[in-house]
Amino acid sequence: LEKDDGSFQMLPCIEYFLTDDSPIRTPQHKLVTDSRGVPTTAVVGGRKCPADIDGVLAKKLPNLAVKSHTALGCRDYSIYDVRVDPQGEPFFIEACLYCSFAPKS
């Protein structure tokens, strides 16, 4: 979040639990839909907030988020998907620069 004074506040990280059989999150991991494909509710489980991250990673993430937010010319807020390699290095997968107003988001 970008504050009125120009400083930034990082909200708690969410950890999504992935497996070798399911290494990426698909729409089925996010929303339950009816027979017409209309979202009916969010999927429960498969994630933890706040995420269990160590102190080293906790210091890297805000720096990467602020640099990305600034480089992309974002304003007010931005959300990033990050993967962390086995050595603890974070890599941005994508940026979400818009808000969803869907009731089940």
mmCIF file with all atom_site columns, N, CA, C and O in Angstrom, residues 7-45:
data_model
loop_
_atom_site.group_PDB
_atom_site.id
_atom_site.type_symbol
_atom_site.label_atom_id
_atom_site.label_alt_id
_atom_site.label_comp_id
_atom_site.label_asym_id
_atom_site.label_entity_id
_atom_site.label_seq_id
_atom_site.pdbx_PDB_ins_code
_atom_site.Cartn_x
_atom_site.Cartn_y
_atom_site.Cartn_z
_atom_site.occupancy
_atom_site.B_iso_or_equiv
_atom_site.pdbx_formal_charge
_atom_site.auth_seq_id
_atom_site.auth_comp_id
_atom_site.auth_asym_id
_atom_site.auth_atom_id
_atom_site.pdbx_PDB_model_num
ATOM 1   N N  . SER A 1 7  ? 5.175   6.930   1.775   1.00 0.00 ? 7  SER A N  1
ATOM 2   C CA . SER A 1 7  ? 5.822   5.711   2.274   1.00 0.00 ? 7  SER A CA 1
ATOM 3   C C  . SER A 1 7  ? 4.971   4.499   1.873   1.00 0.00 ? 7  SER A C  1
ATOM 4   O O  . SER A 1 7  ? 3.859   4.644   1.367   1.00 0.00 ? 7  SER A O  1
ATOM 5   N N  . PHE A 1 8  ? 5.509   3.326   2.101   1.00 0.00 ? 8  PHE A N  1
ATOM 6   C CA . PHE A 1 8  ? 4.834   2.092   1.702   1.00 0.00 ? 8  PHE A CA 1
ATOM 7   C C  . PHE A 1 8  ? 4.608   1.190   2.904   1.00 0.00 ? 8  PHE A C  1
ATOM 8   O O  . PHE A 1 8  ? 5.403   1.177   3.840   1.00 0.00 ? 8  PHE A O  1
ATOM 9   N N  . GLN A 1 9  ? 3.540   0.422   2.842   1.00 0.00 ? 9  GLN A N  1
ATOM 10  C CA . GLN A 1 9  ? 3.255   -0.589  3.862   1.00 0.00 ? 9  GLN A CA 1
ATOM 11  C C  . GLN A 1 9  ? 2.986   -1.897  3.142   1.00 0.00 ? 9  GLN A C  1
ATOM 12  O O  . GLN A 1 9  ? 2.114   -1.968  2.270   1.00 0.00 ? 9  GLN A O  1
ATOM 13  N N  . MET A 1 10 ? 3.747   -2.924  3.467   1.00 0.00 ? 10 MET A N  1
ATOM 14  C CA . MET A 1 10 ? 3.511   -4.232  2.878   1.00 0.00 ? 10 MET A CA 1
ATOM 15  C C  . MET A 1 10 ? 2.571   -5.012  3.779   1.00 0.00 ? 10 MET A C  1
ATOM 16  O O  . MET A 1 10 ? 2.801   -5.131  4.983   1.00 0.00 ? 10 MET A O  1
ATOM 17  N N  . LEU A 1 11 ? 1.513   -5.527  3.211   1.00 0.00 ? 11 LEU A N  1
ATOM 18  C CA . LEU A 1 11 ? 0.560   -6.335  3.952   1.00 0.00 ? 11 LEU A CA 1
ATOM 19  C C  . LEU A 1 11 ? 1.122   -7.747  4.131   1.00 0.00 ? 11 LEU A C  1
ATOM 20  O O  . LEU A 1 11 ? 2.082   -8.130  3.460   1.00 0.00 ? 11 LEU A O  1
ATOM 21  N N  . PRO A 1 12 ? 0.552   -8.546  5.015   1.00 0.00 ? 12 PRO A N  1
ATOM 22  C CA . PRO A 1 12 ? 1.078   -9.897  5.248   1.00 0.00 ? 12 PRO A CA 1
ATOM 23  C C  . PRO A 1 12 ? 1.097   -10.739 3.968   1.00 0.00 ? 12 PRO A C  1
ATOM 24  O O  . PRO A 1 12 ? 0.209   -10.621 3.117   1.00 0.00 ? 12 PRO A O  1
ATOM 25  N N  . CYS A 1 13 ? 2.104   -11.560 3.856   1.00 0.00 ? 13 CYS A N  1
ATOM 26  C CA . CYS A 1 13 ? 2.234   -12.459 2.709   1.00 0.00 ? 13 CYS A CA 1
ATOM 27  C C  . CYS A 1 13 ? 1.301   -13.659 2.890   1.00 0.00 ? 13 CYS A C  1
ATOM 28  O O  . CYS A 1 13 ? 1.043   -14.090 4.011   1.00 0.00 ? 13 CYS A O  1
ATOM 29  N N  . ILE A 1 14 ? 0.837   -14.178 1.761   1.00 0.00 ? 14 ILE A N  1
ATOM 30  C CA . ILE A 1 14 ? 0.047   -15.402 1.755   1.00 0.00 ? 14 ILE A CA 1
ATOM 31  C C  . ILE A 1 14 ? 0.901   -16.492 1.128   1.00 0.00 ? 14 ILE A C  1
ATOM 32  O O  . ILE A 1 14 ? 1.489   -16.290 0.070   1.00 0.00 ? 14 ILE A O  1
ATOM 33  N N  . GLU A 1 15 ? 0.981   -17.621 1.788   1.00 0.00 ? 15 GLU A N  1
ATOM 34  C CA . GLU A 1 15 ? 1.702   -18.775 1.245   1.00 0.00 ? 15 GLU A CA 1
ATOM 35  C C  . GLU A 1 15 ? 0.684   -19.754 0.672   1.00 0.00 ? 15 GLU A C  1
ATOM 36  O O  . GLU A 1 15 ? -0.265  -20.141 1.342   1.00 0.00 ? 15 GLU A O  1
ATOM 37  N N  . TYR A 1 16 ? 0.877   -20.111 -0.601  1.00 0.00 ? 16 TYR A N  1
ATOM 38  C CA . TYR A 1 16 ? 0.020   -21.111 -1.242  1.00 0.00 ? 16 TYR A CA 1
ATOM 39  C C  . TYR A 1 16 ? 0.785   -22.422 -1.280  1.00 0.00 ? 16 TYR A C  1
ATOM 40  O O  . TYR A 1 16 ? 1.952   -22.452 -1.652  1.00 0.00 ? 16 TYR A O  1
ATOM 41  N N  . PHE A 1 17 ? 0.120   -23.495 -0.911  1.00 0.00 ? 17 PHE A N  1
ATOM 42  C CA . PHE A 1 17 ? 0.764   -24.795 -0.864  1.00 0.00 ? 17 PHE A CA 1
ATOM 43  C C  . PHE A 1 17 ? 0.604   -25.493 -2.209  1.00 0.00 ? 17 PHE A C  1
ATOM 44  O O  . PHE A 1 17 ? -0.511  -25.784 -2.637  1.00 0.00 ? 17 PHE A O  1
ATOM 45  N N  . LEU A 1 18 ? 1.716   -25.731 -2.864  1.00 0.00 ? 18 LEU A N  1
ATOM 46  C CA . LEU A 1 18 ? 1.751   -26.367 -4.174  1.00 0.00 ? 18 LEU A CA 1
ATOM 47  C C  . LEU A 1 18 ? 2.400   -27.739 -4.035  1.00 0.00 ? 18 LEU A C  1
ATOM 48  O O  . LEU A 1 18 ? 3.118   -28.005 -3.075  1.00 0.00 ? 18 LEU A O  1
ATOM 49  N N  . THR A 1 19 ? 2.166   -28.580 -5.025  1.00 0.00 ? 19 THR A N  1
ATOM 50  C CA . THR A 1 19 ? 2.748   -29.922 -5.016  1.00 0.00 ? 19 THR A CA 1
ATOM 51  C C  . THR A 1 19 ? 3.407   -30.192 -6.359  1.00 0.00 ? 19 THR A C  1
ATOM 52  O O  . THR A 1 19 ? 3.222   -29.440 -7.317  1.00 0.00 ? 19 THR A O  1
ATOM 53  N N  . ASP A 1 20 ? 4.150   -31.291 -6.439  1.00 0.00 ? 20 ASP A N  1
ATOM 54  C CA . ASP A 1 20 ? 4.743   -31.680 -7.718  1.00 0.00 ? 20 ASP A CA 1
ATOM 55  C C  . ASP A 1 20 ? 3.665   -31.982 -8.750  1.00 0.00 ? 20 ASP A C  1
ATOM 56  O O  . ASP A 1 20 ? 3.835   -31.722 -9.929  1.00 0.00 ? 20 ASP A O  1
ATOM 57  N N  . ASP A 1 21 ? 2.535   -32.525 -8.295  1.00 0.00 ? 21 ASP A N  1
ATOM 58  C CA . ASP A 1 21 ? 1.425   -32.830 -9.206  1.00 0.00 ? 21 ASP A CA 1
ATOM 59  C C  . ASP A 1 21 ? 0.657   -31.580 -9.618  1.00 0.00 ? 21 ASP A C  1
ATOM 60  O O  . ASP A 1 21 ? -0.014  -31.572 -10.654 1.00 0.00 ? 21 ASP A O  1
ATOM 61  N N  . SER A 1 22 ? 0.728   -30.544 -8.819  1.00 0.00 ? 22 SER A N  1
ATOM 62  C CA . SER A 1 22 ? -0.013  -29.311 -9.074  1.00 0.00 ? 22 SER A CA 1
ATOM 63  C C  . SER A 1 22 ? 0.897   -28.114 -8.749  1.00 0.00 ? 22 SER A C  1
ATOM 64  O O  . SER A 1 22 ? 0.707   -27.431 -7.745  1.00 0.00 ? 22 SER A O  1
ATOM 65  N N  . PRO A 1 23 ? 1.910   -27.852 -9.617  1.00 0.00 ? 23 PRO A N  1
ATOM 66  C CA . PRO A 1 23 ? 2.921   -26.841 -9.304  1.00 0.00 ? 23 PRO A CA 1
ATOM 67  C C  . PRO A 1 23 ? 2.496   -25.391 -9.544  1.00 0.00 ? 23 PRO A C  1
ATOM 68  O O  . PRO A 1 23 ? 3.233   -24.481 -9.186  1.00 0.00 ? 23 PRO A O  1
ATOM 69  N N  . ILE A 1 24 ? 1.338   -25.163 -10.149 1.00 0.00 ? 24 ILE A N  1
ATOM 70  C CA . ILE A 1 24 ? 0.835   -23.811 -10.340 1.00 0.00 ? 24 ILE A CA 1
ATOM 71  C C  . ILE A 1 24 ? -0.625  -23.744 -9.906  1.00 0.00 ? 24 ILE A C  1
ATOM 72  O O  . ILE A 1 24 ? -1.332  -24.748 -9.900  1.00 0.00 ? 24 ILE A O  1
ATOM 73  N N  . ARG A 1 25 ? -1.052  -22.558 -9.552  1.00 0.00 ? 25 ARG A N  1
ATOM 74  C CA . ARG A 1 25 ? -2.452  -22.363 -9.162  1.00 0.00 ? 25 ARG A CA 1
ATOM 75  C C  . ARG A 1 25 ? -3.287  -22.124 -10.414 1.00 0.00 ? 25 ARG A C  1
ATOM 76  O O  . ARG A 1 25 ? -2.972  -21.288 -11.236 1.00 0.00 ? 25 ARG A O  1
ATOM 77  N N  . THR A 1 26 ? -4.360  -22.868 -10.527 1.00 0.00 ? 26 THR A N  1
ATOM 78  C CA . THR A 1 26 ? -5.277  -22.740 -11.654 1.00 0.00 ? 26 THR A CA 1
ATOM 79  C C  . THR A 1 26 ? -6.590  -22.147 -11.147 1.00 0.00 ? 26 THR A C  1
ATOM 80  O O  . THR A 1 26 ? -6.785  -22.011 -9.936  1.00 0.00 ? 26 THR A O  1
ATOM 81  N N  . PRO A 1 27 ? -7.515  -21.810 -12.028 1.00 0.00 ? 27 PRO A N  1
ATOM 82  C CA . PRO A 1 27 ? -8.811  -21.293 -11.559 1.00 0.00 ? 27 PRO A CA 1
ATOM 83  C C  . PRO A 1 27 ? -9.505  -22.236 -10.573 1.00 0.00 ? 27 PRO A C  1
ATOM 84  O O  . PRO A 1 27 ? -10.201 -21.774 -9.663  1.00 0.00 ? 27 PRO A O  1
ATOM 85  N N  . GLN A 1 28 ? -9.294  -23.534 -10.716 1.00 0.00 ? 28 GLN A N  1
ATOM 86  C CA . GLN A 1 28 ? -9.917  -24.488 -9.805  1.00 0.00 ? 28 GLN A CA 1
ATOM 87  C C  . GLN A 1 28 ? -9.372  -24.364 -8.378  1.00 0.00 ? 28 GLN A C  1
ATOM 88  O O  . GLN A 1 28 ? -10.018 -24.769 -7.423  1.00 0.00 ? 28 GLN A O  1
ATOM 89  N N  . HIS A 1 29 ? -8.165  -23.818 -8.235  1.00 0.00 ? 29 HIS A N  1
ATOM 90  C CA . HIS A 1 29 ? -7.585  -23.599 -6.911  1.00 0.00 ? 29 HIS A CA 1
ATOM 91  C C  . HIS A 1 29 ? -8.134  -22.326 -6.265  1.00 0.00 ? 29 HIS A C  1
ATOM 92  O O  . HIS A 1 29 ? -7.911  -22.091 -5.076  1.00 0.00 ? 29 HIS A O  1
ATOM 93  N N  . LYS A 1 30 ? -8.793  -21.487 -7.054  1.00 0.00 ? 30 LYS A N  1
ATOM 94  C CA . LYS A 1 30 ? -9.195  -20.170 -6.570  1.00 0.00 ? 30 LYS A CA 1
ATOM 95  C C  . LYS A 1 30 ? -10.694 -20.038 -6.315  1.00 0.00 ? 30 LYS A C  1
ATOM 96  O O  . LYS A 1 30 ? -11.099 -19.429 -5.332  1.00 0.00 ? 30 LYS A O  1
ATOM 97  N N  . LEU A 1 31 ? -11.509 -20.565 -7.224  1.00 0.00 ? 31 LEU A N  1
ATOM 98  C CA . LEU A 1 31 ? -12.954 -20.379 -7.135  1.00 0.00 ? 31 LEU A CA 1
ATOM 99  C C  . LEU A 1 31 ? -13.706 -21.670 -7.399  1.00 0.00 ? 31 LEU A C  1
ATOM 100 O O  . LEU A 1 31 ? -13.296 -22.467 -8.235  1.00 0.00 ? 31 LEU A O  1
ATOM 101 N N  . VAL A 1 32 ? -14.813 -21.841 -6.706  1.00 0.00 ? 32 VAL A N  1
ATOM 102 C CA . VAL A 1 32 ? -15.749 -22.921 -7.003  1.00 0.00 ? 32 VAL A CA 1
ATOM 103 C C  . VAL A 1 32 ? -16.797 -22.323 -7.937  1.00 0.00 ? 32 VAL A C  1
ATOM 104 O O  . VAL A 1 32 ? -17.314 -21.232 -7.690  1.00 0.00 ? 32 VAL A O  1
ATOM 105 N N  . THR A 1 33 ? -17.091 -23.024 -9.029  1.00 0.00 ? 33 THR A N  1
ATOM 106 C CA . THR A 1 33 ? -18.061 -22.520 -9.996  1.00 0.00 ? 33 THR A CA 1
ATOM 107 C C  . THR A 1 33 ? -19.234 -23.480 -10.132 1.00 0.00 ? 33 THR A C  1
ATOM 108 O O  . THR A 1 33 ? -19.117 -24.671 -9.845  1.00 0.00 ? 33 THR A O  1
ATOM 109 N N  . ASP A 1 34 ? -20.351 -22.939 -10.610 1.00 0.00 ? 34 ASP A N  1
ATOM 110 C CA . ASP A 1 34 ? -21.506 -23.794 -10.852 1.00 0.00 ? 34 ASP A CA 1
ATOM 111 C C  . ASP A 1 34 ? -21.409 -24.403 -12.256 1.00 0.00 ? 34 ASP A C  1
ATOM 112 O O  . ASP A 1 34 ? -20.400 -24.221 -12.947 1.00 0.00 ? 34 ASP A O  1
ATOM 113 N N  . SER A 1 35 ? -22.432 -25.100 -12.694 1.00 0.00 ? 35 SER A N  1
ATOM 114 C CA . SER A 1 35 ? -22.408 -25.790 -13.989 1.00 0.00 ? 35 SER A CA 1
ATOM 115 C C  . SER A 1 35 ? -22.280 -24.831 -15.166 1.00 0.00 ? 35 SER A C  1
ATOM 116 O O  . SER A 1 35 ? -21.873 -25.231 -16.247 1.00 0.00 ? 35 SER A O  1
ATOM 117 N N  . ARG A 1 36 ? -22.578 -23.555 -14.938 1.00 0.00 ? 36 ARG A N  1
ATOM 118 C CA . ARG A 1 36 ? -22.450 -22.548 -16.007 1.00 0.00 ? 36 ARG A CA 1
ATOM 119 C C  . ARG A 1 36 ? -21.095 -21.847 -15.973 1.00 0.00 ? 36 ARG A C  1
ATOM 120 O O  . ARG A 1 36 ? -20.827 -20.983 -16.789 1.00 0.00 ? 36 ARG A O  1
ATOM 121 N N  . GLY A 1 37 ? -20.254 -22.200 -14.988 1.00 0.00 ? 37 GLY A N  1
ATOM 122 C CA . GLY A 1 37 ? -18.951 -21.564 -14.867 1.00 0.00 ? 37 GLY A CA 1
ATOM 123 C C  . GLY A 1 37 ? -18.972 -20.280 -14.058 1.00 0.00 ? 37 GLY A C  1
ATOM 124 O O  . GLY A 1 37 ? -17.986 -19.556 -14.000 1.00 0.00 ? 37 GLY A O  1
ATOM 125 N N  . VAL A 1 38 ? -20.094 -19.996 -13.412 1.00 0.00 ? 38 VAL A N  1
ATOM 126 C CA . VAL A 1 38 ? -20.227 -18.790 -12.600 1.00 0.00 ? 38 VAL A CA 1
ATOM 127 C C  . VAL A 1 38 ? -19.642 -19.054 -11.211 1.00 0.00 ? 38 VAL A C  1
ATOM 128 O O  . VAL A 1 38 ? -20.009 -20.046 -10.565 1.00 0.00 ? 38 VAL A O  1
ATOM 129 N N  . PRO A 1 39 ? -18.723 -18.188 -10.749 1.00 0.00 ? 39 PRO A N  1
ATOM 130 C CA . PRO A 1 39 ? -18.163 -18.385 -9.408  1.00 0.00 ? 39 PRO A CA 1
ATOM 131 C C  . PRO A 1 39 ? -19.251 -18.345 -8.343  1.00 0.00 ? 39 PRO A C  1
ATOM 132 O O  . PRO A 1 39 ? -20.127 -17.485 -8.358  1.00 0.00 ? 39 PRO A O  1
ATOM 133 N N  . THR A 1 40 ? -19.184 -19.314 -7.431  1.00 0.00 ? 40 THR A N  1
ATOM 134 C CA . THR A 1 40 ? -20.159 -19.372 -6.344  1.00 0.00 ? 40 THR A CA 1
ATOM 135 C C  . THR A 1 40 ? -19.527 -19.100 -4.989  1.00 0.00 ? 40 THR A C  1
ATOM 136 O O  . THR A 1 40 ? -20.178 -18.587 -4.094  1.00 0.00 ? 40 THR A O  1
ATOM 137 N N  . THR A 1 41 ? -18.270 -19.447 -4.834  1.00 0.00 ? 41 THR A N  1
ATOM 138 C CA . THR A 1 41 ? -17.565 -19.222 -3.571  1.00 0.00 ? 41 THR A CA 1
ATOM 139 C C  . THR A 1 41 ? -16.071 -19.391 -3.801  1.00 0.00 ? 41 THR A C  1
ATOM 140 O O  . THR A 1 41 ? -15.648 -19.951 -4.806  1.00 0.00 ? 41 THR A O  1
ATOM 141 N N  . ALA A 1 42 ? -15.297 -18.895 -2.877  1.00 0.00 ? 42 ALA A N  1
ATOM 142 C CA . ALA A 1 42 ? -13.847 -19.083 -2.939  1.00 0.00 ? 42 ALA A CA 1
ATOM 143 C C  . ALA A 1 42 ? -13.494 -20.465 -2.403  1.00 0.00 ? 42 ALA A C  1
ATOM 144 O O  . ALA A 1 42 ? -14.190 -21.003 -1.544  1.00 0.00 ? 42 ALA A O  1
ATOM 145 N N  . VAL A 1 43 ? -12.415 -21.028 -2.915  1.00 0.00 ? 43 VAL A N  1
ATOM 146 C CA . VAL A 1 43 ? -11.920 -22.307 -2.414  1.00 0.00 ? 43 VAL A CA 1
ATOM 147 C C  . VAL A 1 43 ? -11.332 -22.082 -1.025  1.00 0.00 ? 43 VAL A C  1
ATOM 148 O O  . VAL A 1 43 ? -10.654 -21.091 -0.770  1.00 0.00 ? 43 VAL A O  1
ATOM 149 N N  . VAL A 1 44 ? -11.594 -22.994 -0.127  1.00 0.00 ? 44 VAL A N  1
ATOM 150 C CA . VAL A 1 44 ? -11.084 -22.911 1.238   1.00 0.00 ? 44 VAL A CA 1
ATOM 151 C C  . VAL A 1 44 ? -9.861  -23.811 1.357   1.00 0.00 ? 44 VAL A C  1
ATOM 152 O O  . VAL A 1 44 ? -9.846  -24.917 0.832   1.00 0.00 ? 44 VAL A O  1
ATOM 153 N N  . GLY A 1 45 ? -8.853  -23.343 2.053   1.00 0.00 ? 45 GLY A N  1
ATOM 154 C CA . GLY A 1 45 ? -7.663  -24.151 2.294   1.00 0.00 ? 45 GLY A CA 1
ATOM 155 C C  . GLY A 1 45 ? -6.609  -23.967 1.218   1.00 0.00 ? 45 GLY A C  1
ATOM 156 O O  . GLY A 1 45 ? -6.775  -23.202 0.280   1.00 0.00 ? 45 GLY A O  1
#
